[in-house]
Tab-separated table of C-alpha atoms in Angstrom:
chain	number	residue	atom	x	y	z
D	27	MET	CA	56.795	-57.357	-44.155
D	28	LEU	CA	55.000	-55.840	-47.153
D	29	LEU	CA	51.446	-56.993	-48.012
D	30	GLN	CA	50.937	-58.853	-51.247
D	31	PRO	CA	48.620	-57.134	-53.790
D	32	ARG	CA	45.884	-59.715	-53.188
D	33	SER	CA	46.050	-59.238	-49.405
D	34	LEU	CA	46.116	-55.457	-49.787
D	35	ARG	CA	42.975	-55.521	-51.927
D	36	PHE	CA	41.228	-57.643	-49.266
D	37	VAL	CA	42.131	-55.199	-46.465
D	38	ILE	CA	40.924	-52.234	-48.523
D	39	PHE	CA	37.625	-54.055	-49.188
D	40	ILE	CA	37.029	-54.759	-45.476
D	41	VAL	CA	37.831	-51.182	-44.427
D	42	SER	CA	35.515	-49.768	-47.122
D	43	LEU	CA	32.702	-52.043	-45.979
D	44	LEU	CA	33.083	-50.907	-42.397
D	45	LEU	CA	33.062	-47.227	-43.416
D	46	ILE	CA	29.912	-47.676	-45.517
D	47	THR	CA	28.144	-49.433	-42.631
D	48	LEU	CA	29.149	-46.698	-40.218
D	49	LEU	CA	27.950	-43.934	-42.514
D	50	LEU	CA	24.607	-45.656	-43.075
D	51	ASP	CA	24.138	-46.049	-39.310
D	52	LEU	CA	24.911	-42.391	-38.652
D	53	GLY	CA	22.569	-41.296	-41.408
D	54	GLY	CA	19.817	-43.523	-40.063
D	55	SER	CA	20.299	-42.189	-36.523
D	56	LYS	CA	20.116	-38.598	-37.738
D	57	SER	CA	17.020	-39.357	-39.759
D	58	TYR	CA	15.424	-41.089	-36.759
D	59	VAL	CA	15.984	-38.076	-34.495
D	60	SER	CA	14.693	-35.667	-37.148
D	61	ASP	CA	11.618	-37.798	-37.764
D	62	ARG	CA	10.930	-38.020	-34.038
D	63	VAL	CA	11.150	-34.253	-33.621
D	64	ARG	CA	8.922	-33.640	-36.649
D	65	SER	CA	6.326	-36.189	-35.553
D	66	ASN	CA	6.222	-35.067	-31.933
D	67	PRO	CA	6.946	-31.380	-31.147
D	68	LEU	CA	7.423	-32.276	-27.476
D	69	VAL	CA	10.533	-34.275	-28.340
D	70	SER	CA	13.614	-32.084	-28.447
D	71	PRO	CA	17.153	-33.044	-29.507
D	72	TYR	CA	18.531	-30.788	-26.750
D	73	PHE	CA	17.809	-30.043	-23.116
D	74	PRO	CA	15.635	-26.901	-22.838
D	75	PRO	CA	16.687	-24.040	-20.542
D	76	ASP	CA	15.387	-24.208	-16.990
D	77	PRO	CA	12.372	-22.019	-16.069
D	78	VAL	CA	14.499	-19.583	-14.021
D	79	SER	CA	16.831	-18.886	-16.953
D	80	ILE	CA	13.866	-18.309	-19.261
D	81	ALA	CA	12.152	-16.006	-16.766
D	82	LEU	CA	15.283	-13.945	-16.092
D	83	ASN	CA	15.977	-13.447	-19.787
D	84	GLY	CA	13.196	-10.880	-19.993
D	85	THR	CA	13.495	-10.239	-23.737
D	86	TRP	CA	10.446	-12.299	-24.683
D	87	LYS	CA	8.045	-9.340	-24.465
D	88	GLU	CA	10.186	-6.211	-24.606
D	89	ASP	CA	9.350	-5.455	-28.278
D	90	LEU	CA	5.588	-5.770	-27.751
D	91	LYS	CA	4.131	-2.398	-26.745
D	92	SER	CA	0.371	-2.971	-27.008
D	93	VAL	CA	-2.109	-5.615	-25.911
D	94	GLU	CA	-3.057	-6.169	-29.555
D	95	ASP	CA	0.531	-6.851	-30.612
D	96	PHE	CA	1.146	-9.042	-27.569
D	97	ASN	CA	-1.952	-11.186	-28.051
D	98	TYR	CA	-1.397	-11.485	-31.804
D	99	VAL	CA	1.988	-13.101	-31.223
D	100	PHE	CA	0.965	-15.449	-28.446
D	101	GLU	CA	-2.438	-16.427	-29.803
D	102	ARG	CA	-0.733	-17.495	-33.045
D	103	LYS	CA	1.779	-19.586	-31.091
D	104	LEU	CA	-1.024	-21.074	-28.991
D	105	GLU	CA	-3.063	-22.010	-32.060
D	106	ASP	CA	-0.030	-23.529	-33.810
D	107	CYS	CA	0.706	-25.567	-30.706
D	108	GLN	CA	-2.841	-26.824	-30.282
D	109	SER	CA	-3.332	-27.603	-33.977
D	110	GLY	CA	-0.017	-29.411	-34.347
D	111	ASN	CA	1.213	-26.926	-36.949
D	112	GLY	CA	4.046	-25.633	-34.813
D	113	PRO	CA	6.283	-26.414	-31.856
D	114	CYS	CA	4.540	-27.104	-28.565
D	115	LYS	CA	6.535	-26.896	-25.369
D	116	LYS	CA	5.424	-28.140	-21.978
D	117	ASN	CA	2.350	-26.175	-20.713
D	118	GLN	CA	2.172	-24.069	-23.902
D	119	ASP	CA	-1.328	-25.365	-24.644
D	120	LYS	CA	-2.543	-23.845	-21.361
D	121	VAL	CA	-3.278	-20.138	-20.836
D	122	VAL	CA	-2.960	-17.669	-17.976
D	123	LEU	CA	-5.084	-14.600	-18.671
D	124	PHE	CA	-3.800	-11.364	-17.129
D	125	ALA	CA	-6.771	-8.991	-16.981
D	126	TRP	CA	-5.333	-6.661	-14.319
D	127	ALA	CA	-4.860	-3.123	-15.674
D	128	HIS	CA	-1.342	-2.876	-14.226
D	129	CYS	CA	-0.256	-5.811	-16.396
D	130	ARG	CA	-1.061	-3.896	-19.567
D	131	LYS	CA	1.188	-1.082	-18.389
D	132	VAL	CA	4.103	-3.503	-18.130
D	133	LEU	CA	4.361	-3.296	-21.922
D	134	THR	CA	4.872	0.476	-21.809
D	135	GLY	CA	7.436	0.507	-19.007
D	136	GLY	CA	5.194	1.220	-16.001
D	137	MET	CA	7.239	1.775	-12.822
D	138	GLN	CA	4.602	1.506	-10.086
D	139	GLY	CA	4.942	-1.312	-7.585
D	140	GLU	CA	1.949	-3.078	-9.122
D	141	ASN	CA	3.614	-2.949	-12.574
D	142	VAL	CA	6.826	-4.421	-11.149
D	143	TRP	CA	4.832	-7.170	-9.440
D	144	CYS	CA	2.852	-8.093	-12.551
D	145	ASP	CA	5.968	-8.000	-14.719
D	146	ALA	CA	7.611	-10.567	-12.429
D	147	MET	CA	4.516	-12.810	-12.368
D	148	MET	CA	4.349	-12.743	-16.161
D	149	ASP	CA	8.027	-13.673	-16.415
D	150	ALA	CA	7.538	-16.563	-13.978
D	151	VAL	CA	4.504	-17.906	-15.855
D	152	HIS	CA	6.412	-17.590	-19.128
D	153	GLY	CA	9.324	-19.455	-17.570
D	154	LEU	CA	6.951	-22.302	-16.698
D	155	GLY	CA	5.965	-22.522	-20.366
D	156	TYR	CA	2.341	-21.348	-20.129
D	157	SER	CA	0.844	-19.155	-22.829
D	158	ILE	CA	-0.051	-15.653	-21.646
D	159	LEU	CA	-2.812	-13.382	-22.908
D	160	LEU	CA	-3.676	-9.835	-21.815
D	161	ALA	CA	-7.089	-8.146	-21.657
D	162	ASN	CA	-7.955	-4.483	-22.159
D	163	ASP	CA	-11.273	-4.431	-20.289
D	164	PRO	CA	-14.057	-6.723	-19.024
D	165	ASN	CA	-15.588	-7.169	-22.487
D	166	HIS	CA	-12.202	-8.247	-23.774
D	167	VAL	CA	-11.943	-10.741	-20.896
D	168	TYR	CA	-15.293	-12.273	-21.859
D	169	ASP	CA	-14.266	-12.458	-25.513
D	170	LEU	CA	-10.969	-14.180	-24.712
D	171	TRP	CA	-12.726	-16.557	-22.315
D	172	ARG	CA	-15.266	-17.610	-24.945
D	173	ARG	CA	-12.508	-18.259	-27.470
D	174	HIS	CA	-10.031	-19.973	-25.148
D	175	HIS	CA	-12.191	-21.337	-22.314
D	176	ALA	CA	-10.820	-24.856	-22.686
D	177	SER	CA	-7.247	-23.630	-22.199
D	178	ILE	CA	-7.477	-20.868	-19.588
D	179	GLN	CA	-6.213	-22.072	-16.214
D	180	ILE	CA	-6.721	-18.887	-14.185
D	181	ILE	CA	-7.549	-15.202	-14.669
D	182	ILE	CA	-5.573	-12.610	-12.702
D	183	TRP	CA	-7.808	-9.575	-12.280
D	184	GLU	CA	-8.652	-6.818	-9.778
D	185	TYR	CA	-11.780	-6.548	-7.643
D	186	GLU	CA	-12.901	-3.108	-8.776
D	187	ALA	CA	-15.896	-1.662	-10.614
D	188	TRP	CA	-13.796	-1.583	-13.812
D	189	GLY	CA	-12.456	-5.083	-13.134
D	190	SER	CA	-13.887	-8.346	-11.836
D	191	LYS	CA	-16.425	-6.963	-9.359
D	192	PRO	CA	-19.451	-6.785	-11.715
D	193	CYS	CA	-18.622	-10.244	-13.047
D	194	LEU	CA	-17.992	-12.112	-9.797
D	195	ASN	CA	-21.361	-11.108	-8.376
D	196	ASN	CA	-23.398	-11.923	-11.462
D	197	SER	CA	-24.713	-15.344	-12.475
D	198	THR	CA	-24.733	-14.297	-16.125
D	199	CYS	CA	-20.934	-13.866	-16.009
D	200	VAL	CA	-19.639	-16.567	-13.669
D	201	TYR	CA	-20.959	-19.855	-12.396
D	202	ALA	CA	-20.381	-21.385	-8.999
D	203	PRO	CA	-19.550	-24.975	-8.069
D	204	PRO	CA	-22.719	-27.114	-8.230
D	205	GLY	CA	-23.904	-29.173	-5.299
D	206	LEU	CA	-23.743	-26.445	-2.690
D	207	ASN	CA	-26.520	-26.305	-0.128
D	208	LEU	CA	-26.883	-22.594	-0.808
D	209	PRO	CA	-29.450	-20.366	-2.501
D	210	VAL	CA	-27.222	-20.080	-5.559
D	211	PRO	CA	-28.823	-19.877	-9.012
D	212	PRO	CA	-28.276	-23.062	-11.005
D	213	PRO	CA	-24.858	-22.731	-12.582
D	214	ASN	CA	-24.590	-22.390	-16.303
D	215	SER	CA	-22.634	-25.450	-17.326
D	216	THR	CA	-21.707	-24.081	-20.742
D	217	HIS	CA	-18.425	-22.374	-21.552
D	218	LEU	CA	-20.112	-18.968	-21.817
D	219	ASN	CA	-19.738	-18.358	-18.083
D	220	ILE	CA	-16.432	-18.224	-16.201
D	221	PRO	CA	-15.953	-20.693	-13.316
D	222	ILE	CA	-15.735	-18.515	-10.241
D	223	TRP	CA	-12.784	-20.552	-8.895
D	224	LYS	CA	-10.605	-19.509	-11.837
D	225	VAL	CA	-10.639	-15.786	-10.974
D	226	PHE	CA	-7.959	-14.346	-8.665
D	227	ASN	CA	-7.737	-10.692	-7.687
D	228	ALA	CA	-4.393	-8.963	-7.122
D	229	LEU	CA	-4.239	-6.628	-4.125
D	230	TRP	CA	-1.145	-4.736	-3.007
D	231	TRP	CA	-2.261	-4.127	0.576
D	232	ASN	CA	-2.538	-6.192	3.740
D	233	TYR	CA	-6.194	-7.280	3.758
D	234	ALA	CA	-8.662	-9.377	1.769
D	235	TYR	CA	-11.954	-8.729	0.029
D	236	GLY	CA	-14.139	-10.119	-2.738
D	237	PRO	CA	-16.827	-12.808	-2.726
D	238	LEU	CA	-14.461	-15.739	-2.140
D	239	GLY	CA	-12.178	-14.007	0.333
D	240	ALA	CA	-8.489	-14.455	1.104
D	241	PRO	CA	-7.575	-17.660	-0.808
D	242	PHE	CA	-8.524	-15.921	-4.054
D	243	ILE	CA	-6.597	-12.718	-3.294
D	244	LEU	CA	-2.994	-12.477	-4.512
D	245	SER	CA	-0.460	-10.567	-2.385
D	246	PRO	CA	3.003	-9.136	-3.133
D	247	GLU	CA	4.228	-9.562	0.457
D	248	PRO	CA	4.085	-12.587	2.828
D	249	TYR	CA	1.493	-11.054	5.145
D	250	ALA	CA	1.314	-14.267	7.169
D	251	ARG	CA	4.687	-13.235	8.630
D	252	TRP	CA	3.294	-9.949	9.998
D	253	PRO	CA	2.647	-9.885	13.768
D	254	LYS	CA	-0.692	-11.186	14.999
D	255	GLY	CA	-3.259	-8.436	14.784
D	256	SER	CA	-1.442	-6.779	11.874
D	257	ASP	CA	-1.841	-9.711	9.505
D	258	LYS	CA	-5.251	-9.143	7.897
D	259	GLY	CA	-3.936	-10.588	4.632
D	260	LYS	CA	-2.360	-13.673	6.251
D	261	ASP	CA	-4.601	-16.103	4.351
D	262	ASN	CA	-4.138	-14.444	0.958
D	263	PHE	CA	-2.204	-16.379	-1.665
D	264	TYR	CA	1.315	-15.007	-1.519
D	265	THR	CA	2.830	-14.853	-4.984
D	266	GLY	CA	5.376	-12.127	-4.230
D	267	TYR	CA	7.698	-10.821	-6.917
D	268	SER	CA	11.350	-10.821	-7.925
D	269	LEU	CA	13.631	-7.995	-9.026
D	270	GLU	CA	16.491	-10.190	-10.176
D	271	LYS	CA	15.774	-9.758	-13.889
D	272	THR	CA	16.496	-6.042	-13.873
D	273	CYS	CA	18.764	-5.490	-10.890
D	274	LEU	CA	21.232	-8.235	-11.804
D	275	LYS	CA	21.617	-6.663	-15.240
D	276	THR	CA	22.556	-3.380	-13.577
D	277	PRO	CA	26.330	-3.220	-13.075
D	278	PHE	CA	27.451	-3.322	-9.460
D	279	THR	CA	29.351	-0.158	-8.494
D	280	PRO	CA	32.194	-0.939	-6.041
D	281	PHE	CA	31.782	0.930	-2.773
D	282	ALA	CA	35.131	2.728	-3.129
D	283	LYS	CA	34.085	4.137	-6.511
D	284	ARG	CA	30.785	5.582	-5.330
D	285	PRO	CA	30.547	9.298	-4.618
D	286	SER	CA	29.513	10.456	-1.163
D	287	GLN	CA	25.838	10.631	-2.109
D	288	VAL	CA	22.536	9.496	-0.625
D	289	TYR	CA	19.386	9.099	-2.693
D	290	VAL	CA	16.301	10.493	-0.921
D	291	PHE	CA	13.372	8.266	-1.824
D	292	ALA	CA	10.026	10.054	-1.785
D	293	LYS	CA	8.461	10.226	-5.306
D	294	LEU	CA	6.028	13.026	-4.342
D	295	LEU	CA	6.939	16.397	-2.839
D	296	LYS	CA	3.784	16.339	-0.710
D	297	PHE	CA	5.276	13.504	1.375
D	298	PHE	CA	7.572	16.125	2.957
D	299	LEU	CA	4.472	17.939	4.269
D	300	GLU	CA	2.796	15.010	5.997
D	301	LYS	CA	2.700	14.198	9.712
D	302	SER	CA	4.425	10.877	9.038
D	303	TYR	CA	7.443	12.700	7.538
D	304	LEU	CA	10.790	11.541	8.909
D	305	LEU	CA	11.663	15.016	10.253
D	306	PRO	CA	8.396	16.486	11.567
D	307	ASP	CA	8.313	20.161	12.460
D	308	PRO	CA	8.703	20.592	16.274
D	309	GLN	CA	5.783	23.037	16.339
D	310	GLY	CA	3.635	20.831	14.125
D	311	VAL	CA	3.617	23.270	11.198
D	312	THR	CA	3.924	20.754	8.377
D	313	LYS	CA	4.452	23.329	5.621
D	314	ASN	CA	7.769	24.282	7.270
D	315	GLN	CA	9.121	20.750	6.889
D	316	ILE	CA	10.191	21.262	3.309
D	317	ASP	CA	12.657	23.931	4.494
D	318	ASP	CA	14.126	21.893	7.349
D	319	THR	CA	17.901	22.487	7.536
D	320	PHE	CA	18.849	18.880	8.372
D	321	PHE	CA	19.982	17.969	4.850
D	322	ALA	CA	21.865	21.210	4.256
D	323	ASP	CA	23.581	20.985	7.656
D	324	LEU	CA	24.733	17.379	7.195
D	325	ALA	CA	25.841	18.136	3.634
D	326	ARG	CA	28.133	20.806	5.048
D	327	THR	CA	29.501	18.881	8.043
D	328	ASP	CA	29.832	15.436	6.433
D	329	ASN	CA	30.311	16.344	2.775
D	330	ILE	CA	27.169	14.430	1.726
D	331	THR	CA	25.344	15.080	-1.533
D	332	TRP	CA	21.609	14.485	-1.175
D	333	LEU	CA	19.761	13.675	-4.417
D	334	GLY	CA	16.098	13.129	-5.206
D	335	GLN	CA	13.309	13.471	-7.755
D	336	PHE	CA	9.859	14.555	-6.600
D	337	LYS	CA	6.638	15.176	-8.491
D	338	PHE	CA	4.586	18.198	-7.424
D	339	ASP	CA	1.277	16.322	-7.847
D	340	GLY	CA	-1.276	16.713	-5.060
D	341	MET	CA	0.411	19.616	-3.289
D	342	PRO	CA	-1.863	21.664	-0.974
D	343	LYS	CA	-3.270	24.787	-2.616
D	344	ASP	CA	-1.719	27.108	-0.039
D	345	SER	CA	1.756	25.575	-0.387
D	346	ASP	CA	4.821	26.907	-2.177
D	347	PRO	CA	6.114	23.948	-4.219
D	348	HIS	CA	9.908	23.969	-4.369
D	349	GLN	CA	12.812	21.596	-3.960
D	350	PRO	CA	13.453	20.598	-0.308
D	351	LEU	CA	16.310	22.528	1.234
D	352	GLY	CA	19.671	20.826	0.776
D	353	ILE	CA	18.493	18.177	-1.728
D	354	THR	CA	19.756	18.415	-5.315
D	355	PRO	CA	17.060	17.624	-7.906
D	356	VAL	CA	17.579	14.969	-10.566
D	357	GLU	CA	15.528	14.358	-13.703
D	358	ARG	CA	12.891	11.669	-13.999
D	359	MET	CA	14.359	8.440	-15.384
D	360	GLU	CA	13.204	5.173	-16.887
D	361	ARG	CA	13.585	2.183	-14.596
D	362	PRO	CA	16.969	0.864	-15.901
D	363	ALA	CA	18.557	4.334	-15.626
D	364	PHE	CA	16.993	4.820	-12.190
D	365	GLN	CA	18.489	1.556	-10.953
D	366	ARG	CA	21.937	2.515	-12.227
D	367	PHE	CA	21.639	5.877	-10.492
D	368	VAL	CA	20.550	4.376	-7.167
D	369	GLY	CA	23.328	1.771	-7.449
D	370	GLN	CA	25.918	4.567	-7.455
D	371	SER	CA	24.735	5.850	-4.070
D	372	LYS	CA	26.032	4.815	-0.658
D	373	ALA	CA	22.577	4.728	0.933
D	374	LEU	CA	18.870	5.029	0.146
D	375	LEU	CA	16.905	7.194	2.591
D	376	GLY	CA	13.180	6.746	3.137
D	377	ILE	CA	11.212	9.701	4.499
D	378	GLY	CA	8.020	7.872	5.597
D	379	ARG	CA	6.246	7.289	2.283
D	380	PRO	CA	5.587	5.627	-0.152
D	381	LEU	CA	4.725	2.469	1.736
D	382	LEU	CA	5.704	-1.077	0.730
D	383	SER	CA	7.546	0.107	-2.378
D	384	PRO	CA	9.854	-2.247	-4.325
D	385	THR	CA	12.578	0.444	-4.449
D	386	PRO	CA	14.253	-0.518	-1.125
D	387	TYR	CA	14.497	-4.120	-2.372
D	388	GLU	CA	16.043	-2.838	-5.615
D	389	ALA	CA	18.587	-0.829	-3.640
D	390	LEU	CA	19.602	-3.872	-1.589
D	391	CYS	CA	19.996	-5.937	-4.750
D	392	LEU	CA	22.377	-3.213	-5.984
D	393	GLY	CA	24.385	-3.246	-2.740
D	394	VAL	CA	22.843	-0.053	-1.319
D	395	PRO	CA	21.570	-0.099	2.309
D	396	PHE	CA	18.158	1.367	3.146
D	397	ILE	CA	17.264	3.664	6.040
D	398	ASN	CA	13.725	2.618	7.003
D	399	PRO	CA	11.713	5.202	9.004
D	400	ILE	CA	9.706	3.917	11.982
D	401	ARG	CA	6.382	5.736	11.571
D	402	GLY	CA	4.722	4.423	14.729
D	403	TRP	CA	5.532	2.470	17.900
D	404	ASP	CA	4.195	1.635	21.351
D	405	LYS	CA	5.390	4.440	23.647
D	406	LYS	CA	5.237	2.046	26.613
D	407	ASP	CA	7.251	-0.586	24.742
D	408	PRO	CA	9.225	1.392	22.122
D	409	ASP	CA	11.713	-1.357	21.255
D	410	ASN	CA	9.083	-4.020	20.547
D	411	ARG	CA	9.401	-4.471	16.785
D	412	ASP	CA	6.085	-6.297	16.556
D	413	LYS	CA	4.473	-2.973	17.450
D	414	TRP	CA	6.407	-0.892	14.950
D	415	GLY	CA	4.931	0.510	11.776
D	416	VAL	CA	7.651	1.319	9.240
D	417	GLN	CA	7.829	2.562	5.684
D	418	GLN	CA	8.802	-0.839	4.276
D	419	ASP	CA	7.134	-3.394	6.563
D	420	GLY	CA	8.248	-6.301	4.392
D	421	LEU	CA	11.881	-5.812	5.392
D	422	LEU	CA	11.022	-5.533	9.095
D	423	HIS	CA	8.774	-8.588	9.341
D	424	THR	CA	11.080	-10.854	7.340
D	425	GLY	CA	13.960	-10.035	9.667
D	426	VAL	CA	16.235	-7.889	7.478
D	427	ASP	CA	18.439	-5.739	9.723
D	428	GLU	CA	21.817	-3.966	9.766
D	429	PRO	CA	23.997	-3.637	7.783
D	430	TYR	CA	21.310	-3.915	5.087
D	431	VAL	CA	18.512	-1.949	6.748
D	432	TYR	CA	18.739	0.730	9.450
D	433	TYR	CA	15.604	1.616	11.446
D	434	VAL	CA	15.129	5.185	12.706
D	435	LYS	CA	12.142	6.628	14.574
D	436	ILE	CA	10.641	9.727	12.985
D	437	GLY	CA	11.792	12.860	14.761
D	438	ASP	CA	15.045	11.271	15.975
D	439	ARG	CA	17.494	13.630	14.256
D	440	ASP	CA	20.581	12.387	16.065
D	441	GLY	CA	19.624	8.775	15.389
D	442	LEU	CA	19.096	9.589	11.725
D	443	ALA	CA	22.508	11.242	11.442
D	444	ARG	CA	24.147	8.201	13.071
D	445	ALA	CA	22.333	5.792	10.747
D	446	VAL	CA	23.311	7.781	7.648
D	447	ARG	CA	26.973	7.870	8.680
D	448	LYS	CA	27.044	4.167	9.542
D	449	ALA	CA	25.340	3.154	6.305
D	450	MET	CA	27.781	5.253	4.276
D	451	GLU	CA	30.769	3.706	6.042
D	452	THR	CA	29.652	0.056	5.875
D	453	PRO	CA	29.820	-1.604	2.435
D	454	ILE	CA	27.388	-4.407	1.588
D	455	ASP	CA	27.219	-6.862	-1.299
D	456	ARG	CA	24.137	-7.451	-3.360
D	457	PHE	CA	21.353	-8.798	-1.146
D	458	ILE	CA	18.172	-10.543	-2.299
D	459	PRO	CA	15.852	-12.042	0.346
D	460	PRO	CA	15.437	-15.790	-0.373
D	461	HIS	CA	11.676	-15.498	-0.846
D	462	MET	CA	12.259	-12.869	-3.560
D	463	LYS	CA	14.448	-15.072	-5.748
D	464	MET	CA	12.950	-15.843	-9.164
D	465	SER	CA	13.177	-19.555	-8.342
D	466	ALA	CA	10.939	-19.036	-5.283
D	467	LEU	CA	8.446	-16.977	-7.294
D	468	ILE	CA	8.291	-19.643	-9.998
D	469	ASP	CA	7.557	-22.318	-7.379
D	470	ARG	CA	4.658	-20.289	-5.980
D	471	MET	CA	3.249	-19.422	-9.420
D	472	SER	CA	3.412	-23.082	-10.406
D	473	VAL	CA	1.220	-23.972	-7.427
D	474	LEU	CA	-1.202	-21.139	-8.211
D	475	VAL	CA	-1.679	-22.071	-11.857
D	476	SER	CA	-1.687	-25.880	-11.566
D	477	THR	CA	-3.961	-26.275	-8.509
D	478	ASP	CA	-7.636	-27.170	-8.865
D	479	TRP	CA	-9.212	-24.386	-6.786
D	480	ARG	CA	-12.765	-25.614	-7.061
D	481	PRO	CA	-12.850	-27.361	-3.643
D	482	THR	CA	-11.489	-24.206	-2.010
D	483	ALA	CA	-14.212	-22.158	-3.697
D	484	VAL	CA	-16.846	-24.536	-2.312
D	485	VAL	CA	-15.505	-24.079	1.222
D	486	GLN	CA	-15.355	-20.298	0.849
D	487	MET	CA	-18.865	-20.003	-0.550
D	488	GLU	CA	-20.254	-22.129	2.249
D	489	ALA	CA	-18.415	-20.042	4.838
D	490	THR	CA	-19.490	-16.664	3.456
D	491	LYS	CA	-23.019	-17.696	2.371
D	492	PHE	CA	-22.230	-15.989	-0.892
D	493	VAL	CA	-25.150	-15.744	-3.335
D	494	LEU	CA	-24.802	-14.834	-6.989
D	495	GLN	CA	-27.128	-12.144	-8.278
D	496	GLU	CA	-29.450	-12.957	-11.135
């Protein structure tokens, strides 16, 4: 039945009214959201990325090549956040000050283990939303502290003459928790002095030092998992590091497509001349070790290409620096190219040094097994792993074994040949120890930055009878 004109006009009127109401409601909702976001920068119309995704992105600092450029960008963002003139994400109004020299070198592509460690810590702190500032030297630290003392949560430094050492022992630079029954000069309660409990010193090795001892020392490895008696750094604060950001961006080379090559990891040519070298000279003449025929012989019998890059720095004056026999030299590479190159190998071979390097972890993340030299052992109990000393102790004491890591005693040529063959015949997938995931690092850094360390400092000062110098 057709509608009469009067009825049709009524229907059109009702429909129009409903459409107008709907449009007004949508417009009001949009305006409400916009007003809320403008009035409160912490309110966001979308769910922000999780800290791990932010940390693994890695692009947030790659265009900043100097401390000045870095601080200019992040001080502006910090000031905009605190003044209300710009967006302010969770934790952005709080600062972590990286004063450690190795952190500055992150901006210029430093490849030392300490650079890799600091790079990962910076990414984790950035993922948590904190503002980050860098310092060039102690005077710069003091300047940044005076300007941002109300925001700085912790300072990551190094206990050296050019680092925190002069400051941490001087009452004109730091102040200690009041109320201690100690001969400590009265603390300066103004912002001009740095609270001693806000300073943490990064140390690569397995021990502790500094006026407040282990709780205020940061470590790259979980030294509490080392055997008793070899765990001098067991009470240090374990931050650790992650290699996921770079290694997961490196394409995985399928095992079948890799050439029959092994990368010999040494860094310095002089490591071939040391007593801890994987293939020591039977007569003890260390200068002959560089011409050992092991690599050339196995290259011929097993069709293996040995590759390596070695600096000649620190060679003995009476030595004849030249490429080790049987190892093909490769050019020095930036870290991304180096990872791609290692990822195309079927194994990574350690020769005894460098110790505790991140490179074996990088290899495992790329699906490349590591041959880990055993540098020392108990001759009466040679299979007791708690008494082993290896090139990469972190892998040993966290229980990483075949097919990811093969352990070979130095001087065991037959054992080395067997390990090389087995590693080259046994494919592995990418492997990242759980404690080296970015998520685990972020959890630990969150505890470090958000904890009030003052009570711990009180306990440490009472235990050590530490006295500030006037």
